[in-house]
Coordinates of C-alpha atoms (C1' of nucleotides) in Angstrom, one line a residue:
Chain E
M1 CA 0.0 0.0 0.0
S2 CA 2.7 2.4 -1.0
T3 CA 0.2 4.6 -2.9
T4 CA -3.3 5.6 -2.5
P5 CA -5.9 2.8 -2.6
V6 CA -8.5 4.1 -5.0
N7 CA -12.1 3.6 -4.2
L8 CA -14.2 3.4 -7.3
A9 CA -17.9 2.8 -7.5
L10 CA -17.9 0.1 -10.2
T11 CA -20.9 -1.8 -11.1
V12 CA -21.9 -4.3 -13.7
D13 CA -25.3 -5.0 -15.3
R14 CA -25.7 -8.7 -15.9
S15 CA -28.9 -8.2 -17.9
S16 CA -27.1 -6.0 -20.4
P17 CA -25.9 -7.5 -23.7
V18 CA -22.6 -5.6 -23.2
P19 CA -19.9 -8.1 -22.1
L20 CA -19.0 -7.8 -18.5
Y21 CA -15.3 -7.3 -19.1
F22 CA -16.3 -4.5 -21.5
Q23 CA -18.5 -2.8 -19.0
V24 CA -15.7 -2.8 -16.5
A25 CA -13.2 -1.5 -19.1
Q26 CA -15.6 1.3 -20.1
Q27 CA -16.0 2.4 -16.5
L28 CA -12.3 2.3 -15.8
E29 CA -11.6 4.2 -19.0
H30 CA -14.2 6.8 -18.1
A31 CA -12.8 7.2 -14.6
I32 CA -9.3 7.8 -16.1
E33 CA -10.5 10.2 -18.7
T34 CA -12.4 12.3 -16.2
G35 CA -9.5 12.3 -13.7
R36 CA -11.4 10.3 -11.1
L37 CA -8.6 7.8 -11.4
E38 CA -5.5 10.0 -11.3
P39 CA -2.3 9.3 -13.2
G40 CA -0.1 7.1 -11.2
S41 CA -2.9 5.9 -8.9
R42 CA -3.1 2.2 -8.2
L43 CA -5.9 -0.1 -9.0
G44 CA -6.8 -2.5 -6.3
N45 CA -5.4 -5.9 -7.0
E46 CA -7.3 -8.1 -9.4
I47 CA -8.7 -10.6 -6.9
E48 CA -10.1 -7.9 -4.7
L49 CA -11.5 -6.1 -7.7
A50 CA -13.1 -9.3 -8.9
G51 CA -14.6 -9.9 -5.5
R52 CA -16.0 -6.4 -5.3
L53 CA -17.7 -6.7 -8.7
G54 CA -18.8 -10.3 -8.2
L55 CA -16.8 -11.4 -11.2
S56 CA -14.2 -14.0 -11.7
R57 CA -10.6 -12.9 -11.9
P58 CA -10.1 -13.8 -15.6
T59 CA -13.0 -11.5 -16.5
V60 CA -11.5 -8.6 -14.6
R61 CA -8.1 -9.4 -16.1
Q62 CA -9.6 -9.2 -19.6
A63 CA -11.0 -5.7 -18.8
I64 CA -7.7 -4.5 -17.4
Q65 CA -5.8 -6.1 -20.3
S66 CA -7.9 -4.2 -22.9
L67 CA -6.9 -0.9 -21.2
V68 CA -3.3 -2.0 -21.1
D69 CA -3.5 -2.6 -24.8
K70 CA -4.9 0.9 -25.2
G71 CA -1.9 2.3 -23.3
L72 CA -4.0 3.6 -20.4
L73 CA -2.7 1.3 -17.7
V74 CA 0.6 -0.3 -16.9
R75 CA 1.0 -3.6 -15.1
R76 CA 4.1 -4.7 -13.2
R77 CA 4.4 -8.0 -11.7
G78 CA 4.8 -7.9 -8.0
V79 CA 3.9 -4.2 -8.0
G80 CA 0.4 -3.7 -9.3
T81 CA -1.6 -1.9 -11.9
Q82 CA -1.2 1.8 -12.3
V83 CA -2.7 4.5 -14.5
V84 CA -0.1 5.9 -16.8
H85 CA 1.1 9.4 -16.0
S86 CA 0.9 10.8 -19.5
Q87 CA -2.3 11.1 -21.4
V88 CA -2.0 8.7 -24.2
K89 CA -4.0 9.8 -27.1
R90 CA -5.4 7.4 -29.6
P91 CA -2.8 5.2 -31.1
L92 CA -2.4 5.4 -34.8
E93 CA -5.5 4.7 -36.7
L94 CA -6.1 4.4 -40.4
S95 CA -6.4 8.1 -40.7
S96 CA -9.1 9.6 -42.8
L97 CA -8.4 13.1 -43.8
Y98 CA -12.1 13.9 -43.8
D99 CA -12.5 12.7 -40.3
D100 CA -9.3 14.4 -39.2
L101 CA -10.5 17.7 -40.4
L102 CA -14.0 17.2 -38.9
A103 CA -12.4 16.4 -35.6
A104 CA -10.3 19.5 -35.8
G105 CA -13.4 21.6 -36.1
Q106 CA -12.7 22.4 -39.7
R107 CA -15.5 22.1 -42.3
P108 CA -14.0 19.8 -44.9
T109 CA -15.4 20.0 -48.4
T110 CA -14.6 17.9 -51.4
S111 CA -14.8 18.4 -55.1
V112 CA -14.5 15.5 -57.5
L113 CA -12.0 16.3 -60.2
R114 CA -12.3 13.0 -62.0
S115 CA -14.2 9.7 -61.6
A116 CA -13.7 7.0 -64.2
T117 CA -13.4 3.3 -64.7
G118 CA -10.7 1.9 -66.9
P119 CA -7.8 -0.5 -67.1
A120 CA -5.2 -0.5 -64.3
S121 CA -1.8 0.7 -65.1
A122 CA 1.2 -1.4 -64.1
A123 CA 1.8 0.5 -61.0
V124 CA -1.8 0.4 -59.8
A125 CA -2.2 -3.3 -60.7
A126 CA 1.0 -4.1 -58.7
A127 CA -0.2 -2.1 -55.7
L128 CA -3.7 -3.8 -55.7
G129 CA -2.4 -7.2 -56.5
I130 CA -4.5 -7.6 -59.6
A131 CA -3.8 -8.2 -63.3
E132 CA -2.5 -5.3 -65.3
G133 CA -5.3 -4.0 -67.5
A134 CA -8.0 -5.2 -65.0
E135 CA -10.8 -2.7 -64.5
V136 CA -10.3 -0.2 -61.7
V137 CA -12.2 2.8 -60.5
T138 CA -10.1 6.0 -60.4
V139 CA -11.2 8.9 -58.3
E140 CA -9.4 12.2 -58.0
R141 CA -10.6 14.7 -55.4
L142 CA -9.6 18.1 -54.1
R143 CA -10.1 18.3 -50.3
S144 CA -10.5 21.8 -48.8
A145 CA -11.2 23.4 -45.5
H146 CA -12.7 26.8 -45.1
G147 CA -12.4 27.2 -48.9
E148 CA -8.6 26.6 -48.8
P149 CA -7.3 23.6 -50.6
I150 CA -5.6 21.1 -48.4
A151 CA -4.9 18.1 -50.4
R152 CA -5.3 16.3 -53.7
L153 CA -6.5 12.7 -53.2
L154 CA -6.0 10.2 -55.9
N155 CA -7.5 6.7 -55.3
H156 CA -7.8 3.5 -57.3
L157 CA -10.2 0.7 -56.3
P158 CA -11.1 -2.6 -57.9
V159 CA -14.4 -2.4 -59.6
G160 CA -17.5 -3.8 -58.0
L161 CA -16.5 -3.2 -54.4
V162 CA -18.4 0.0 -53.8
R163 CA -20.5 2.3 -55.9
L164 CA -18.9 5.8 -55.9
E165 CA -21.4 8.4 -56.7
T166 CA -20.0 11.9 -57.1
A167 CA -22.7 13.2 -54.7
D168 CA -21.6 10.8 -52.0
L169 CA -17.9 11.5 -52.6
E170 CA -18.5 15.2 -52.1
A171 CA -20.6 14.7 -49.0
T172 CA -18.3 12.4 -47.0
G173 CA -15.0 10.5 -47.0
L174 CA -14.0 7.5 -49.0
Y175 CA -13.5 5.3 -46.0
R176 CA -16.9 6.0 -44.7
L177 CA -18.4 5.0 -48.0
M178 CA -16.3 1.8 -48.0
R179 CA -17.4 0.9 -44.5
A180 CA -21.0 1.6 -45.4
A181 CA -20.6 -0.8 -48.4
G182 CA -19.8 -3.6 -45.9
I183 CA -16.0 -3.5 -46.4
I184 CA -14.3 -4.3 -43.2
L185 CA -10.8 -2.7 -43.2
H186 CA -8.1 -4.8 -41.6
S187 CA -4.7 -3.2 -42.3
A188 CA -2.8 -0.8 -44.4
R189 CA 0.7 -0.2 -45.6
Q190 CA 1.7 3.5 -45.8
T191 CA 4.6 5.5 -47.0
V192 CA 4.9 9.2 -46.0
G193 CA 7.4 11.4 -47.8
A194 CA 7.9 14.8 -49.2
R195 CA 8.7 16.4 -52.5
A196 CA 8.5 19.7 -54.5
A197 CA 5.2 20.6 -56.2
T198 CA 5.0 20.6 -60.0
A199 CA 3.6 23.7 -61.6
A200 CA 0.2 22.0 -62.1
E201 CA 0.1 20.7 -58.5
G202 CA 1.0 24.2 -57.3
A203 CA -1.8 25.7 -59.3
L204 CA -4.3 23.2 -58.0
L205 CA -3.3 23.7 -54.3
S206 CA -2.7 27.4 -54.3
E207 CA 1.1 26.9 -53.9
S208 CA 3.9 27.9 -56.1
E209 CA 5.9 25.5 -58.2
G210 CA 8.6 23.9 -56.1
A211 CA 6.8 24.4 -52.8
P212 CA 7.2 21.5 -50.4
L213 CA 4.4 18.9 -50.4
L214 CA 3.8 16.1 -48.0
T215 CA 3.1 12.9 -49.9
M216 CA 1.3 9.7 -48.7
E217 CA 0.9 6.5 -50.5
R218 CA -1.3 3.8 -49.0
V219 CA -2.6 0.4 -49.8
S220 CA -5.5 -0.8 -47.6
F221 CA -6.6 -4.4 -47.1
D222 CA -9.9 -5.8 -45.9
D223 CA -10.3 -8.7 -43.5
H224 CA -10.0 -11.2 -46.3
G225 CA -6.6 -9.8 -47.1
R226 CA -7.7 -8.3 -50.5
A227 CA -6.3 -5.0 -51.4
V228 CA -9.4 -2.7 -51.6
E229 CA -7.8 0.7 -52.2
Y230 CA -4.7 2.3 -53.4
G231 CA -4.1 6.0 -52.8
T232 CA -1.4 8.5 -53.7
H233 CA -2.1 11.7 -52.1
I234 CA -0.3 15.1 -51.8
Y235 CA -0.9 17.6 -49.0
R236 CA 0.1 21.2 -48.7
A237 CA 2.9 21.2 -46.2
T238 CA 1.9 24.5 -44.9
R239 CA -1.6 23.3 -44.1
Y240 CA -1.3 19.8 -43.0
S241 CA 0.9 17.3 -41.0
F242 CA 0.4 13.8 -39.7
E243 CA 0.0 13.6 -36.0
F244 CA -0.3 10.3 -34.2
S245 CA 0.5 8.3 -31.1
L246 CA 2.0 4.9 -31.0
L247 CA 2.6 2.3 -28.3
V248 CA 5.8 0.5 -28.0
R249 CA 5.3 -3.2 -28.5
P250 CA 6.0 -4.9 -25.2
Chain Z
M1 CA -15.1 -28.2 -43.7
S2 CA -15.6 -25.8 -46.6
T3 CA -11.8 -25.3 -46.9
T4 CA -8.8 -27.4 -46.4
P5 CA -8.4 -28.7 -42.9
V6 CA -4.8 -28.0 -42.1
N7 CA -2.7 -30.7 -40.5
L8 CA 0.1 -29.2 -38.5
A9 CA 2.5 -30.9 -36.2
L10 CA 2.2 -28.8 -33.1
T11 CA 3.8 -29.7 -29.9
V12 CA 4.3 -28.2 -26.5
D13 CA 7.0 -28.6 -24.0
R14 CA 5.6 -28.5 -20.5
S15 CA 9.1 -28.4 -19.0
S16 CA 10.0 -25.3 -20.8
P17 CA 9.8 -22.0 -19.0
V18 CA 8.2 -20.5 -22.1
P19 CA 4.5 -20.1 -21.6
L20 CA 2.4 -22.7 -23.3
Y21 CA 0.3 -20.2 -25.2
F22 CA 3.5 -18.5 -26.4
Q23 CA 4.9 -21.8 -27.6
V24 CA 1.8 -22.4 -29.7
A25 CA 1.8 -18.9 -31.0
Q26 CA 5.4 -19.1 -32.1
Q27 CA 4.8 -22.4 -33.9
L28 CA 1.8 -21.0 -35.7
E29 CA 3.6 -17.8 -36.6
H30 CA 6.5 -19.8 -38.0
A31 CA 4.2 -22.0 -40.0
I32 CA 2.6 -18.9 -41.5
E33 CA 5.9 -17.2 -42.2
T34 CA 7.3 -20.3 -44.0
G35 CA 4.1 -20.7 -46.0
R36 CA 3.3 -24.1 -44.2
L37 CA 0.1 -22.4 -43.3
E38 CA -1.1 -20.8 -46.5
P39 CA -2.9 -17.5 -46.7
G40 CA -6.6 -18.2 -46.4
S41 CA -6.2 -21.6 -44.9
R42 CA -8.3 -22.4 -41.9
L43 CA -7.1 -23.4 -38.5
G44 CA -9.0 -26.3 -36.9
N45 CA -11.5 -25.1 -34.4
E46 CA -10.3 -24.1 -31.0
I47 CA -11.6 -27.1 -29.1
E48 CA -10.1 -29.6 -31.5
L49 CA -6.8 -27.7 -31.4
A50 CA -6.9 -27.7 -27.6
G51 CA -7.6 -31.4 -27.5
R52 CA -4.8 -32.2 -30.0
L53 CA -2.3 -30.3 -27.9
G54 CA -3.5 -31.4 -24.6
L55 CA -4.2 -27.8 -23.5
S56 CA -7.3 -26.1 -22.4
R57 CA -9.3 -24.0 -24.7
P58 CA -8.5 -20.6 -23.1
T59 CA -4.8 -21.3 -23.4
V60 CA -5.2 -22.0 -27.1
R61 CA -7.4 -19.0 -27.5
Q62 CA -4.7 -16.9 -25.9
A63 CA -2.2 -18.1 -28.5
I64 CA -4.6 -17.4 -31.4
Q65 CA -5.5 -14.0 -30.0
S66 CA -1.9 -12.9 -29.9
L67 CA -1.6 -13.6 -33.6
V68 CA -4.9 -11.9 -34.3
D69 CA -3.4 -8.9 -32.5
K70 CA -0.4 -9.1 -34.7
G71 CA -2.6 -9.1 -37.8
L72 CA -1.6 -12.6 -38.9
L73 CA -5.0 -14.3 -38.3
V74 CA -8.6 -13.3 -38.7
R75 CA -11.4 -14.7 -36.6
R76 CA -15.0 -14.7 -37.6
R77 CA -17.7 -16.0 -35.4
G78 CA -19.6 -18.8 -36.9
V79 CA -16.9 -19.2 -39.6
G80 CA -13.5 -19.9 -38.1
T81 CA -10.0 -18.7 -37.9
Q82 CA -8.1 -18.1 -41.1
V83 CA -4.6 -16.9 -42.1
V84 CA -4.8 -13.4 -43.6
H85 CA -4.2 -13.4 -47.3
S86 CA -1.9 -10.4 -47.5
Q87 CA 1.4 -10.5 -45.7
V88 CA 1.1 -8.0 -42.9
K89 CA 4.5 -6.6 -42.1
R90 CA 5.3 -5.4 -38.7
P91 CA 2.8 -2.7 -37.5
L92 CA 4.3 0.6 -36.7
E93 CA 7.0 0.6 -34.2
L94 CA 8.8 3.4 -32.5
S95 CA 11.0 3.8 -35.6
S96 CA 14.7 4.3 -35.1
L97 CA 16.4 5.8 -38.1
Y98 CA 19.5 3.9 -37.1
D99 CA 17.8 0.6 -37.0
D100 CA 15.8 1.4 -40.2
L101 CA 19.0 2.0 -42.1
L102 CA 20.6 -1.0 -40.7
A103 CA 17.7 -3.2 -41.7
A104 CA 17.7 -1.7 -45.2
G105 CA 21.3 -2.9 -45.6
Q106 CA 22.8 0.6 -45.4
R107 CA 25.7 1.3 -43.2
P108 CA 24.5 4.2 -41.0
T109 CA 27.1 6.5 -39.6
T110 CA 26.6 9.4 -37.2
S111 CA 28.6 12.5 -36.4
V112 CA 27.9 14.4 -33.3
L113 CA 27.6 18.1 -34.1
R114 CA 26.8 19.3 -30.6
S115 CA 26.4 17.8 -27.2
A116 CA 25.7 20.1 -24.3
T117 CA 23.9 20.5 -21.1
G118 CA 21.9 23.7 -20.4
P119 CA 18.6 25.2 -19.4
A120 CA 15.6 24.1 -21.3
S121 CA 13.9 26.6 -23.6
A122 CA 10.2 27.2 -23.2
A123 CA 9.4 24.9 -26.2
V124 CA 11.6 22.1 -24.9
A125 CA 10.3 22.4 -21.4
A126 CA 6.7 22.3 -22.6
A127 CA 7.4 19.2 -24.7
L128 CA 9.1 17.4 -21.9
G129 CA 6.7 18.5 -19.2
I130 CA 9.4 20.1 -17.0
A131 CA 10.1 23.6 -15.7
E132 CA 11.4 26.2 -18.0
G133 CA 15.1 26.5 -17.3
A134 CA 15.5 23.0 -15.9
E135 CA 18.7 21.3 -17.1
V136 CA 18.4 19.3 -20.3
V137 CA 20.9 17.5 -22.5
T138 CA 20.9 18.6 -26.1
V139 CA 22.4 16.5 -28.8
E140 CA 22.6 17.4 -32.4
R141 CA 23.7 14.6 -34.8
L142 CA 24.1 14.2 -38.6
R143 CA 23.1 10.8 -39.7
S144 CA 24.5 9.5 -43.0
A145 CA 24.5 6.3 -45.1
H146 CA 27.3 5.5 -47.5
G147 CA 28.8 8.9 -46.8
E148 CA 25.6 10.7 -48.0
P149 CA 23.8 12.8 -45.3
I150 CA 20.3 11.6 -44.6
A151 CA 19.1 13.5 -41.7
R152 CA 19.8 16.0 -39.0
L153 CA 18.7 14.8 -35.6
L154 CA 18.2 17.2 -32.7
N155 CA 17.2 15.7 -29.4
H156 CA 16.6 17.0 -25.9
L157 CA 16.6 14.8 -22.8
P158 CA 16.1 15.5 -19.1
V159 CA 19.5 15.3 -17.3
G160 CA 20.4 12.1 -15.4
L161 CA 18.5 9.6 -17.4
V162 CA 21.3 8.4 -19.5
R163 CA 24.9 9.3 -20.0
L164 CA 25.4 10.2 -23.6
E165 CA 29.1 9.8 -24.6
T166 CA 30.0 11.0 -28.1
A167 CA 31.7 7.7 -28.8
D168 CA 28.5 5.8 -28.0
L169 CA 26.3 8.2 -30.0
E170 CA 28.5 7.8 -33.0
A171 CA 28.5 4.0 -32.7
T172 CA 24.8 3.3 -32.3
G173 CA 21.3 4.9 -32.1
L174 CA 19.9 7.0 -29.3
Y175 CA 17.1 4.6 -28.5
R176 CA 19.5 1.7 -28.1
L177 CA 21.4 3.8 -25.6
M178 CA 18.2 4.6 -23.8
R179 CA 17.1 1.0 -23.6
A180 CA 20.6 0.0 -22.5
A181 CA 20.3 2.5 -19.6
G182 CA 17.2 0.7 -18.4
I183 CA 14.6 3.1 -19.8
I184 CA 11.5 1.2 -20.8
L185 CA 9.8 3.0 -23.6
H186 CA 6.0 2.9 -23.5
S187 CA 4.5 5.3 -26.0
A188 CA 5.3 8.3 -28.2
R189 CA 3.5 11.2 -29.9
Q190 CA 4.8 12.1 -33.3
T191 CA 4.1 14.7 -35.9
V192 CA 5.3 14.3 -39.5
G193 CA 5.3 17.2 -41.9
A194 CA 7.3 18.9 -44.6
R195 CA 8.9 22.3 -45.2
A196 CA 11.5 23.9 -47.3
A197 CA 15.2 23.8 -46.3
T198 CA 16.9 26.9 -45.0
A199 CA 20.3 27.8 -46.5
A200 CA 22.1 26.4 -43.4
E201 CA 20.1 23.1 -43.5
G202 CA 20.7 22.8 -47.2
A203 CA 24.4 23.1 -46.7
L204 CA 24.4 20.5 -44.0
L205 CA 22.4 18.0 -45.9
S206 CA 23.8 18.6 -49.4
E207 CA 20.6 20.1 -50.6
S208 CA 19.9 23.5 -52.0
E209 CA 18.0 26.2 -50.1
G210 CA 14.3 25.7 -50.5
A211 CA 14.6 21.9 -51.1
P212 CA 11.7 19.9 -49.6
L213 CA 12.5 18.4 -46.2
L214 CA 10.6 15.8 -44.3
T215 CA 10.2 16.8 -40.7
M216 CA 9.4 14.7 -37.6
E217 CA 8.8 15.9 -34.1
R218 CA 8.5 13.3 -31.4
V219 CA 8.0 13.1 -27.6
S220 CA 8.7 9.7 -26.1
F221 CA 7.4 8.5 -22.8
D222 CA 8.6 5.7 -20.5
D223 CA 6.4 3.2 -18.7
H224 CA 6.1 5.6 -15.7
G225 CA 4.6 8.2 -18.1
R226 CA 7.6 10.5 -17.9
A227 CA 8.7 12.3 -21.1
V228 CA 12.2 10.9 -21.7
E229 CA 13.1 12.4 -25.0
Y230 CA 12.0 15.2 -27.4
G231 CA 13.3 15.2 -30.9
T232 CA 12.9 17.6 -33.9
H233 CA 14.4 16.0 -36.9
I234 CA 14.7 16.9 -40.6
Y235 CA 15.3 14.4 -43.4
R236 CA 16.2 14.8 -47.0
A237 CA 13.0 14.1 -48.8
T238 CA 15.0 12.7 -51.7
R239 CA 16.7 10.1 -49.5
Y240 CA 14.1 9.1 -46.9
S241 CA 10.5 8.4 -46.3
F242 CA 8.5 6.8 -43.5
E243 CA 7.1 3.4 -44.3
F244 CA 4.9 1.5 -41.9
S245 CA 2.0 -0.9 -41.5
L246 CA -0.9 -0.4 -39.3
L247 CA -3.9 -2.5 -38.1
V248 CA -7.4 -1.1 -38.0
R249 CA -8.7 -1.2 -34.5
P250 CA -11.5 -3.8 -34.4
Chain C
dG1 C1' 7.3 -13.2 3.8
dA2 C1' 3.6 -10.8 1.8
dG3 C1' 1.5 -9.2 -2.1
dT4 C1' 1.2 -8.7 -6.9
dG5 C1' 0.4 -10.1 -11.7
dG6 C1' 1.3 -14.4 -15.1
dT7 C1' -0.3 -18.6 -16.5
dC8 C1' -3.4 -22.5 -16.7
dT9 C1' -7.4 -25.7 -16.2
dA10 C1' -12.0 -28.0 -17.3
dG11 C1' -15.8 -27.1 -17.8
dA12 C1' -20.3 -24.0 -19.3
dC13 C1' -23.7 -21.3 -22.0
dC14 C1' -24.5 -17.9 -25.7
dA15 C1' -24.4 -15.4 -30.4
dC16 C1' -23.7 -15.6 -35.0
dA17 C1' -22.9 -17.6 -39.8
dC18 C1' -24.0 -20.9 -42.9
dC19 C1' -26.6 -24.7 -44.9
Chain N
dG1 C1' -29.7 -27.5 -37.1
dT2 C1' -24.7 -27.5 -36.9
dG3 C1' -20.4 -25.5 -36.1
dT4 C1' -17.9 -21.7 -35.0
dG5 C1' -15.9 -18.1 -32.0
dG6 C1' -17.4 -15.0 -27.7
dT7 C1' -17.9 -14.9 -23.0
dC8 C1' -17.6 -16.5 -18.3
dT9 C1' -16.7 -19.2 -13.9
dA10 C1' -14.0 -20.8 -9.6
dG11 C1' -10.6 -22.3 -8.7
dA12 C1' -5.0 -23.4 -8.9
dC13 C1' 0.1 -22.8 -8.8
dC14 C1' 4.1 -20.0 -10.2
dA15 C1' 7.3 -15.8 -10.7
dC16 C1' 8.5 -11.5 -9.5
dT17 C1' 8.9 -7.2 -6.5
dC18 C1' 9.5 -5.1 -2.3
dA19 C1' 10.1 -4.6 2.4

DNA sequence: GAGTGGTCTAGACCACACC
DNA sequence: GTGTGGTCTAGACCACTCA
């Protein structure tokens, strides 16, 4: 009992369809976010917690483990479980520029520059793992916030996965449309770099030729392991940067 | 039995100090990496697997779950567990430029441009969460590969965490030195952007003034939640880009 | 030595996908 | 209906940390 023993009012509702471990994890996470559980404070040990909640120890462990995976708690054998001192923001997600801008309080707008179906180039086919010349949908969009251009988004998708109507593309983000079409995203491979703008790119993005651009290339895979999207995007370096947290693999 | 039932020779050694679930996970991972378990192939169901190994179902589940977390397997209720089709490389790690270059077969070299102890500026103090004017170690390094400059690395660390000898800094990476000093890294917050090189930066990195640079700013935290390092780095865009995988949170 | 998390067991019932 | 993973229980022993 070297540090404060925290007294939390935890409860579980066994009639709820929400899994018990998840109920516990939610309440702990909420207590951490609101500061009720202070950074560095110790959770009671697992057996005592389980007894207090009327749950088995493995169930309580599952709840705690999920928060450890999120980076909110730290466990040390022989010591106990503590709330991490630093606020860990969300670890890296498959970032959607549209959602990022929304979250930042900007009002993202999109204009579709091009939307066409045609044979895949060698580079696109290689990225998507399909045959060269196979049909792909190509979409080029200009994403703005407050009327200022932010990025040019160029995407290629295998045909038949999702219907991309211009109206939908201008109303929301591509990932939302894909999810709405039943595509379950699983993983992605990204490359982030920088280069100078060409004259055409500069004109499109209200930058001068040679201005630094942030580039991002990404292939996304669904839960079957199929490549479902290949994007090559450019961002105005003066208006955008990638910000993310990450956890160190234990 | 819609797809091939895979027959794997799995064994566990109960006299080993390696946890049973970990032994199983290792063998499955190895079978996947060597192609013995083909992408898309199904694992037998958990109960059958447990019976075959003489383990309980939760233990087998723990092994499978660890591979699901790594992105190697996909589970679907009512369907089964399958090997993902696409090879998922390692999800994002706390990337060390030194290790990245090593892994790429380059021979990274480092020259220490500056190494000093002094009071923290306001920006550095804010990033590290310490008082302005508190003592910090500042290290500026030039990282090269094959004699070509790649990046200028500027780091600030609270004093007393790790002794940074110039010889060590020129022989290996900062993160390795920190780990060797007993610092357990837990998480980091990164921002990646781009900007044009100043004249001095261009001269240092063999680029011209105005050339696009990739920038990375990072604060790292240890398992106690203390900020242990703050870095502001610039990379030649023509010679370096960030490449990483990521898993979509389920 | 006392207290903690780490691992493991041998069951059980439920929810969902597919035929 | 059948088979799968999802959740849960009530114990057990071990390994590590710290006083």
